[in-house]
């Protein structure tokens, strides 16, 4: 069965690393067809809309979408794209790799981030020197995330999961989130360790090896996963998957990196690992593992991009990954 993949490079280094990911996907034996479209700052300048209707429709129609990054228009691009694929969870693995100078070489943690609510619903106002932001948490969305998390840990043989929260202050919103996750975990027989998110930030820096799977509200997952990136060698190593019941949006965690955009030195690893997650989502488990192994070999032996202490460009690293495939 052929799967259709929407390819949307976006802005900045997304225009370099997404083609790298496509090159790697084409080097596998997965039965994929690629349909290309555009979104982001440049599109907004050209036509007034950073996410044209046809691009959003492509994401809704395709089996999976591979996305790069968006600049100033990120909120107008990324959030609607996640909505277009009905994504309810953002899966963000962070791990240290052999050959990479990581602050903590034992890090291997996955963040399961609620992807539809929290402070990212976009309900903001500003008037007479006062700005407000409405935070939305529902039992339904929290339950769906918790059910996914329980299945995730069971499939991978983990003992339980950690829940990041701030229910001691945000008693109603985070209180509902925590109560719902704990109730679902209790139903499924999964152990839960609730940790205040600010304390968790400290614990992650000091003892990241103690954590396997961390379930978070939307904003907390965004912040904590970026913190974990600093422990393993940088954002250039972190992939992500925005998963819905039938479709997914796969994107590197890094942004547009305007300081190096167009120079050909961006690290393609996060985009390539996002593509590996996409392969597994589409049922190509063997191909996804082959891509991940090839990336690990290149990280261990080189070549490496400047962010990892090397001198190689994006194309050279991509070529090395393809060669190992």
Short mmCIF file of C-alpha atoms in Angstrom, two decimals:
data_model
loop_
_atom_site.label_atom_id
_atom_site.label_comp_id
_atom_site.label_asym_id
_atom_site.label_seq_id
_atom_site.Cartn_x
_atom_site.Cartn_y
_atom_site.Cartn_z
CA UNK A 1 0.00 0.00 0.00
CA UNK A 2 1.38 3.37 -1.02
CA UNK A 3 1.26 6.10 1.62
CA UNK A 4 1.05 9.78 0.69
CA UNK A 5 3.37 12.09 2.61
CA UNK A 6 2.86 15.85 2.64
CA UNK A 7 6.20 17.68 2.66
CA UNK A 8 6.16 21.24 4.03
CA UNK A 9 9.67 22.62 4.65
CA UNK A 10 8.57 26.00 6.04
CA UNK A 11 11.17 28.65 6.86
CA UNK A 12 14.83 28.94 7.80
CA UNK A 13 16.73 25.71 8.24
CA UNK A 14 13.53 23.78 7.66
CA UNK A 15 14.22 24.31 3.96
CA UNK A 16 17.49 22.41 4.34
CA UNK A 17 16.72 19.63 6.80
CA UNK A 18 13.34 18.53 5.42
CA UNK A 19 14.83 17.69 1.98
CA UNK A 20 17.47 15.71 3.90
CA UNK A 21 14.74 13.72 5.62
CA UNK A 22 13.08 13.06 2.26
CA UNK A 23 16.39 11.84 0.81
CA UNK A 24 16.67 9.38 3.69
CA UNK A 25 13.08 8.22 3.30
CA UNK A 26 13.66 7.62 -0.40
CA UNK A 27 16.65 5.46 0.47
CA UNK A 28 14.44 3.07 2.45
CA UNK A 29 12.13 0.45 0.98
CA UNK A 30 8.98 2.17 2.27
CA UNK A 31 6.25 2.64 -0.34
CA UNK A 32 5.81 6.41 -0.14
CA UNK A 33 4.78 9.20 -2.49
CA UNK A 34 5.65 12.80 -1.69
CA UNK A 35 3.48 15.85 -2.31
CA UNK A 36 5.17 19.20 -1.68
CA UNK A 37 3.61 22.46 -0.53
CA UNK A 38 4.56 25.62 1.34
CA UNK A 39 3.76 27.45 4.58
CA UNK A 40 5.41 30.05 6.81
CA UNK A 41 6.77 33.57 6.74
CA UNK A 42 7.74 33.66 3.07
CA UNK A 43 4.30 32.42 2.03
CA UNK A 44 2.65 35.04 4.23
CA UNK A 45 4.70 37.75 2.54
CA UNK A 46 3.83 36.41 -0.89
CA UNK A 47 0.12 35.77 -0.55
CA UNK A 48 -0.91 37.18 2.82
CA UNK A 49 -1.63 33.82 4.46
CA UNK A 50 1.12 31.79 6.17
CA UNK A 51 -0.94 28.60 5.86
CA UNK A 52 -2.86 28.57 2.57
CA UNK A 53 -6.04 26.51 2.52
CA UNK A 54 -4.59 24.08 0.00
CA UNK A 55 -1.63 23.36 2.29
CA UNK A 56 -3.88 22.67 5.26
CA UNK A 57 -6.09 20.49 3.05
CA UNK A 58 -3.02 18.52 1.95
CA UNK A 59 -2.16 17.79 5.60
CA UNK A 60 -5.75 16.66 6.24
CA UNK A 61 -5.67 14.34 3.22
CA UNK A 62 -2.17 12.88 3.43
CA UNK A 63 -1.37 9.83 5.53
CA UNK A 64 1.40 11.78 7.25
CA UNK A 65 2.99 15.21 7.06
CA UNK A 66 6.68 16.07 7.34
CA UNK A 67 7.16 19.68 8.45
CA UNK A 68 10.28 21.79 9.02
CA UNK A 69 9.85 25.01 10.98
CA UNK A 70 8.06 28.35 10.86
CA UNK A 71 9.39 31.71 11.96
CA UNK A 72 7.28 34.68 13.08
CA UNK A 73 4.14 32.93 11.83
CA UNK A 74 4.73 29.77 13.86
CA UNK A 75 1.50 30.05 15.85
CA UNK A 76 -0.45 30.54 12.63
CA UNK A 77 1.18 27.52 10.96
CA UNK A 78 2.15 24.85 13.46
CA UNK A 79 -0.96 24.87 15.64
CA UNK A 80 -3.40 24.70 12.69
CA UNK A 81 -1.32 21.94 11.07
CA UNK A 82 -1.48 19.92 14.28
CA UNK A 83 -5.22 20.48 14.31
CA UNK A 84 -5.48 19.45 10.64
CA UNK A 85 -4.22 15.95 11.49
CA UNK A 86 -6.40 15.81 14.65
CA UNK A 87 -3.30 15.47 16.79
CA UNK A 88 -3.95 14.94 20.50
CA UNK A 89 -0.45 14.02 21.71
CA UNK A 90 3.02 15.33 20.95
CA UNK A 91 5.64 12.61 21.39
CA UNK A 92 9.12 14.02 22.04
CA UNK A 93 11.96 11.59 22.77
CA UNK A 94 15.23 12.96 24.12
CA UNK A 95 18.24 10.68 24.40
CA UNK A 96 22.01 10.90 24.49
CA UNK A 97 23.95 9.24 21.67
CA UNK A 98 27.43 7.71 21.59
CA UNK A 99 29.88 10.15 20.07
CA UNK A 100 27.89 13.23 21.11
CA UNK A 101 29.23 15.39 23.93
CA UNK A 102 26.17 15.29 26.20
CA UNK A 103 25.93 16.81 29.67
CA UNK A 104 24.24 13.59 30.79
CA UNK A 105 25.14 10.53 28.68
CA UNK A 106 22.47 8.41 30.42
CA UNK A 107 19.44 10.44 29.27
CA UNK A 108 16.74 8.42 27.51
CA UNK A 109 13.34 9.97 28.21
CA UNK A 110 10.12 10.47 26.25
CA UNK A 111 7.76 13.39 26.81
CA UNK A 112 4.08 12.78 26.04
CA UNK A 113 2.65 16.28 25.77
CA UNK A 114 -1.03 17.17 25.59
CA UNK A 115 -1.39 18.84 22.21
CA UNK A 116 -4.75 20.60 21.95
CA UNK A 117 -5.37 22.68 25.05
CA UNK A 118 -3.65 24.56 27.84
CA UNK A 119 -2.48 28.08 27.08
CA UNK A 120 -1.98 27.27 23.39
CA UNK A 121 -5.67 27.56 22.47
CA UNK A 122 -4.97 31.17 21.47
CA UNK A 123 -7.59 32.83 23.66
CA UNK A 124 -5.79 36.07 24.54
CA UNK A 125 -6.91 39.66 25.00
CA UNK A 126 -5.21 42.99 25.68
CA UNK A 127 -6.99 46.16 26.71
CA UNK A 128 -6.07 49.26 28.72
CA UNK A 129 -2.72 47.92 29.85
CA UNK A 130 -4.11 44.54 30.90
CA UNK A 131 -3.50 41.29 29.01
CA UNK A 132 -5.25 38.02 29.76
CA UNK A 133 -4.76 34.44 28.63
CA UNK A 134 -7.38 31.73 29.07
CA UNK A 135 -6.09 28.27 29.92
CA UNK A 136 -8.32 25.39 28.88
CA UNK A 137 -8.11 21.87 30.30
CA UNK A 138 -10.80 19.25 29.74
CA UNK A 139 -11.30 15.80 31.17
CA UNK A 140 -11.81 14.35 27.68
CA UNK A 141 -8.47 15.55 26.29
CA UNK A 142 -6.64 14.63 29.49
CA UNK A 143 -8.18 11.15 29.42
CA UNK A 144 -7.22 10.58 25.79
CA UNK A 145 -3.63 11.54 26.52
CA UNK A 146 -3.58 9.32 29.62
CA UNK A 147 -4.93 6.33 27.71
CA UNK A 148 -2.24 6.79 25.06
CA UNK A 149 0.41 7.12 27.78
CA UNK A 150 -0.69 3.92 29.53
CA UNK A 151 -0.57 1.99 26.26
CA UNK A 152 2.81 3.55 25.46
CA UNK A 153 4.46 2.41 28.70
CA UNK A 154 2.84 -1.03 28.56
CA UNK A 155 4.09 -1.67 25.01
CA UNK A 156 7.63 -0.68 25.97
CA UNK A 157 7.78 -2.53 29.27
CA UNK A 158 8.19 0.48 31.57
CA UNK A 159 7.11 0.24 35.20
CA UNK A 160 5.07 3.45 35.17
CA UNK A 161 5.02 7.10 34.19
CA UNK A 162 5.76 10.51 35.66
CA UNK A 163 3.15 13.28 35.52
CA UNK A 164 4.36 16.88 35.48
CA UNK A 165 1.87 19.33 36.99
CA UNK A 166 1.41 22.48 39.06
CA UNK A 167 -1.84 21.53 40.75
CA UNK A 168 -0.73 23.14 44.00
CA UNK A 169 -1.19 26.55 42.32
CA UNK A 170 -3.42 25.93 39.29
CA UNK A 171 -5.78 23.86 41.37
CA UNK A 172 -8.66 23.59 38.92
CA UNK A 173 -6.88 23.25 35.56
CA UNK A 174 -3.82 21.23 36.53
CA UNK A 175 -5.90 19.63 39.25
CA UNK A 176 -8.27 18.23 36.63
CA UNK A 177 -5.36 17.15 34.42
CA UNK A 178 -3.61 15.31 37.25
CA UNK A 179 -6.79 13.70 38.62
CA UNK A 180 -7.75 12.43 35.18
CA UNK A 181 -4.35 10.97 34.36
CA UNK A 182 -4.15 9.29 37.76
CA UNK A 183 -7.66 7.83 37.38
CA UNK A 184 -6.91 6.35 33.96
CA UNK A 185 -3.59 4.96 35.15
CA UNK A 186 -5.32 3.37 38.12
CA UNK A 187 -7.85 1.74 35.78
CA UNK A 188 -5.00 0.37 33.65
CA UNK A 189 -2.81 -0.73 36.54
CA UNK A 190 -0.02 1.71 35.66
CA UNK A 191 2.04 3.30 38.42
CA UNK A 192 2.07 7.10 38.49
CA UNK A 193 4.63 9.45 40.02
CA UNK A 194 3.21 13.00 40.15
CA UNK A 195 5.92 15.69 40.32
CA UNK A 196 5.59 19.46 40.44
CA UNK A 197 6.87 20.70 37.10
CA UNK A 198 9.30 23.23 38.58
CA UNK A 199 10.83 20.59 40.83
CA UNK A 200 10.91 18.23 37.85
CA UNK A 201 12.98 20.76 35.90
CA UNK A 202 15.62 20.59 38.65
CA UNK A 203 15.46 16.81 38.95
CA UNK A 204 15.86 16.41 35.19
CA UNK A 205 19.07 18.42 35.27
CA UNK A 206 20.50 16.50 38.23
CA UNK A 207 19.22 12.96 37.71
CA UNK A 208 17.68 12.54 34.25
CA UNK A 209 18.44 8.83 34.25
CA UNK A 210 15.63 8.35 36.78
CA UNK A 211 12.94 9.19 34.19
CA UNK A 212 11.53 7.15 31.31
CA UNK A 213 8.13 8.58 30.28
CA UNK A 214 6.87 12.00 31.38
CA UNK A 215 3.26 13.03 30.74
CA UNK A 216 2.71 16.79 30.64
CA UNK A 217 0.24 19.56 29.93
CA UNK A 218 0.90 21.49 26.72
CA UNK A 219 3.19 24.34 27.83
CA UNK A 220 5.09 22.26 30.39
CA UNK A 221 5.91 19.66 27.74
CA UNK A 222 7.21 22.33 25.41
CA UNK A 223 9.53 23.80 28.03
CA UNK A 224 10.71 20.59 29.70
CA UNK A 225 11.54 18.83 26.44
CA UNK A 226 13.67 21.79 25.36
CA UNK A 227 15.46 21.58 28.70
CA UNK A 228 16.14 17.91 28.01
CA UNK A 229 17.61 18.88 24.63
CA UNK A 230 20.29 20.81 26.47
CA UNK A 231 21.21 17.67 28.40
CA UNK A 232 21.77 15.50 25.32
CA UNK A 233 23.58 17.87 22.96
CA UNK A 234 21.08 20.38 21.59
CA UNK A 235 17.82 20.80 19.73
CA UNK A 236 19.38 19.42 16.57
CA UNK A 237 18.91 15.93 18.03
CA UNK A 238 15.25 16.05 19.07
CA UNK A 239 12.49 14.77 16.78
CA UNK A 240 8.77 14.88 17.49
CA UNK A 241 5.53 13.30 16.37
CA UNK A 242 2.12 14.95 16.61
CA UNK A 243 -0.23 11.99 16.51
CA UNK A 244 -3.91 11.70 15.77
CA UNK A 245 -5.97 8.55 15.49
CA UNK A 246 -5.38 8.28 11.74
CA UNK A 247 -2.78 10.88 10.73
CA UNK A 248 0.38 12.42 12.08
CA UNK A 249 2.54 15.52 11.72
CA UNK A 250 6.26 14.94 12.17
CA UNK A 251 8.66 17.80 12.83
CA UNK A 252 12.05 18.50 14.41
CA UNK A 253 11.75 20.30 17.73
CA UNK A 254 14.19 23.04 16.69
CA UNK A 255 13.01 26.27 15.12
CA UNK A 256 14.14 28.15 12.03
CA UNK A 257 17.64 29.06 13.35
CA UNK A 258 17.87 32.26 11.26
CA UNK A 259 21.52 32.75 12.23
CA UNK A 260 22.55 29.75 10.11
CA UNK A 261 19.65 29.52 7.65
CA UNK A 262 20.84 29.12 4.08
CA UNK A 263 24.43 28.30 5.05
CA UNK A 264 24.08 24.55 4.56
CA UNK A 265 25.36 23.65 8.03
CA UNK A 266 22.12 22.84 9.87
CA UNK A 267 21.99 19.51 11.66
CA UNK A 268 19.53 17.23 9.80
CA UNK A 269 19.38 14.58 12.53
CA UNK A 270 16.21 15.84 14.26
CA UNK A 271 14.34 15.95 10.95
CA UNK A 272 15.63 12.51 9.93
CA UNK A 273 14.66 11.02 13.29
CA UNK A 274 11.22 12.62 12.89
CA UNK A 275 11.01 10.80 9.56
CA UNK A 276 11.91 7.56 11.34
CA UNK A 277 9.01 8.13 13.75
CA UNK A 278 6.79 8.72 10.73
CA UNK A 279 7.86 5.42 9.17
CA UNK A 280 6.90 3.57 12.34
CA UNK A 281 3.57 5.39 12.53
CA UNK A 282 2.82 4.23 8.98
CA UNK A 283 3.70 0.64 9.83
CA UNK A 284 7.24 0.52 8.45
CA UNK A 285 8.82 -0.53 11.73
CA UNK A 286 11.87 -2.20 10.17
CA UNK A 287 12.63 0.79 7.96
CA UNK A 288 12.22 3.19 10.87
CA UNK A 289 14.67 1.19 12.97
CA UNK A 290 17.14 1.06 10.07
CA UNK A 291 17.04 4.85 9.78
CA UNK A 292 17.54 5.25 13.51
CA UNK A 293 20.49 2.86 13.47
CA UNK A 294 22.07 4.69 10.54
CA UNK A 295 21.74 8.00 12.40
CA UNK A 296 23.30 6.52 15.52
CA UNK A 297 26.23 5.19 13.48
CA UNK A 298 26.86 8.60 11.91
CA UNK A 299 26.62 10.36 15.26
CA UNK A 300 29.12 7.91 16.72
CA UNK A 301 31.62 7.91 13.86
CA UNK A 302 30.99 11.21 12.09
CA UNK A 303 30.70 13.30 10.08
CA UNK A 304 28.99 15.82 12.36
CA UNK A 305 27.65 19.33 11.89
CA UNK A 306 29.16 22.33 13.76
CA UNK A 307 26.55 22.27 16.53
CA UNK A 308 27.99 18.88 17.55
CA UNK A 309 31.61 19.99 17.25
CA UNK A 310 32.14 18.87 13.66
CA UNK A 311 32.79 20.68 10.40
CA UNK A 312 30.43 18.86 8.04
CA UNK A 313 27.52 20.43 6.22
CA UNK A 314 23.93 19.26 6.07
CA UNK A 315 24.40 17.43 2.77
CA UNK A 316 27.51 15.58 3.94
CA UNK A 317 25.78 14.26 7.07
CA UNK A 318 22.69 13.34 5.08
CA UNK A 319 24.83 11.50 2.54
CA UNK A 320 26.54 9.57 5.31
CA UNK A 321 23.19 8.46 6.74
CA UNK A 322 21.98 7.37 3.30
CA UNK A 323 25.22 5.48 2.70
CA UNK A 324 24.72 3.50 5.89
CA UNK A 325 21.22 2.59 4.75
#
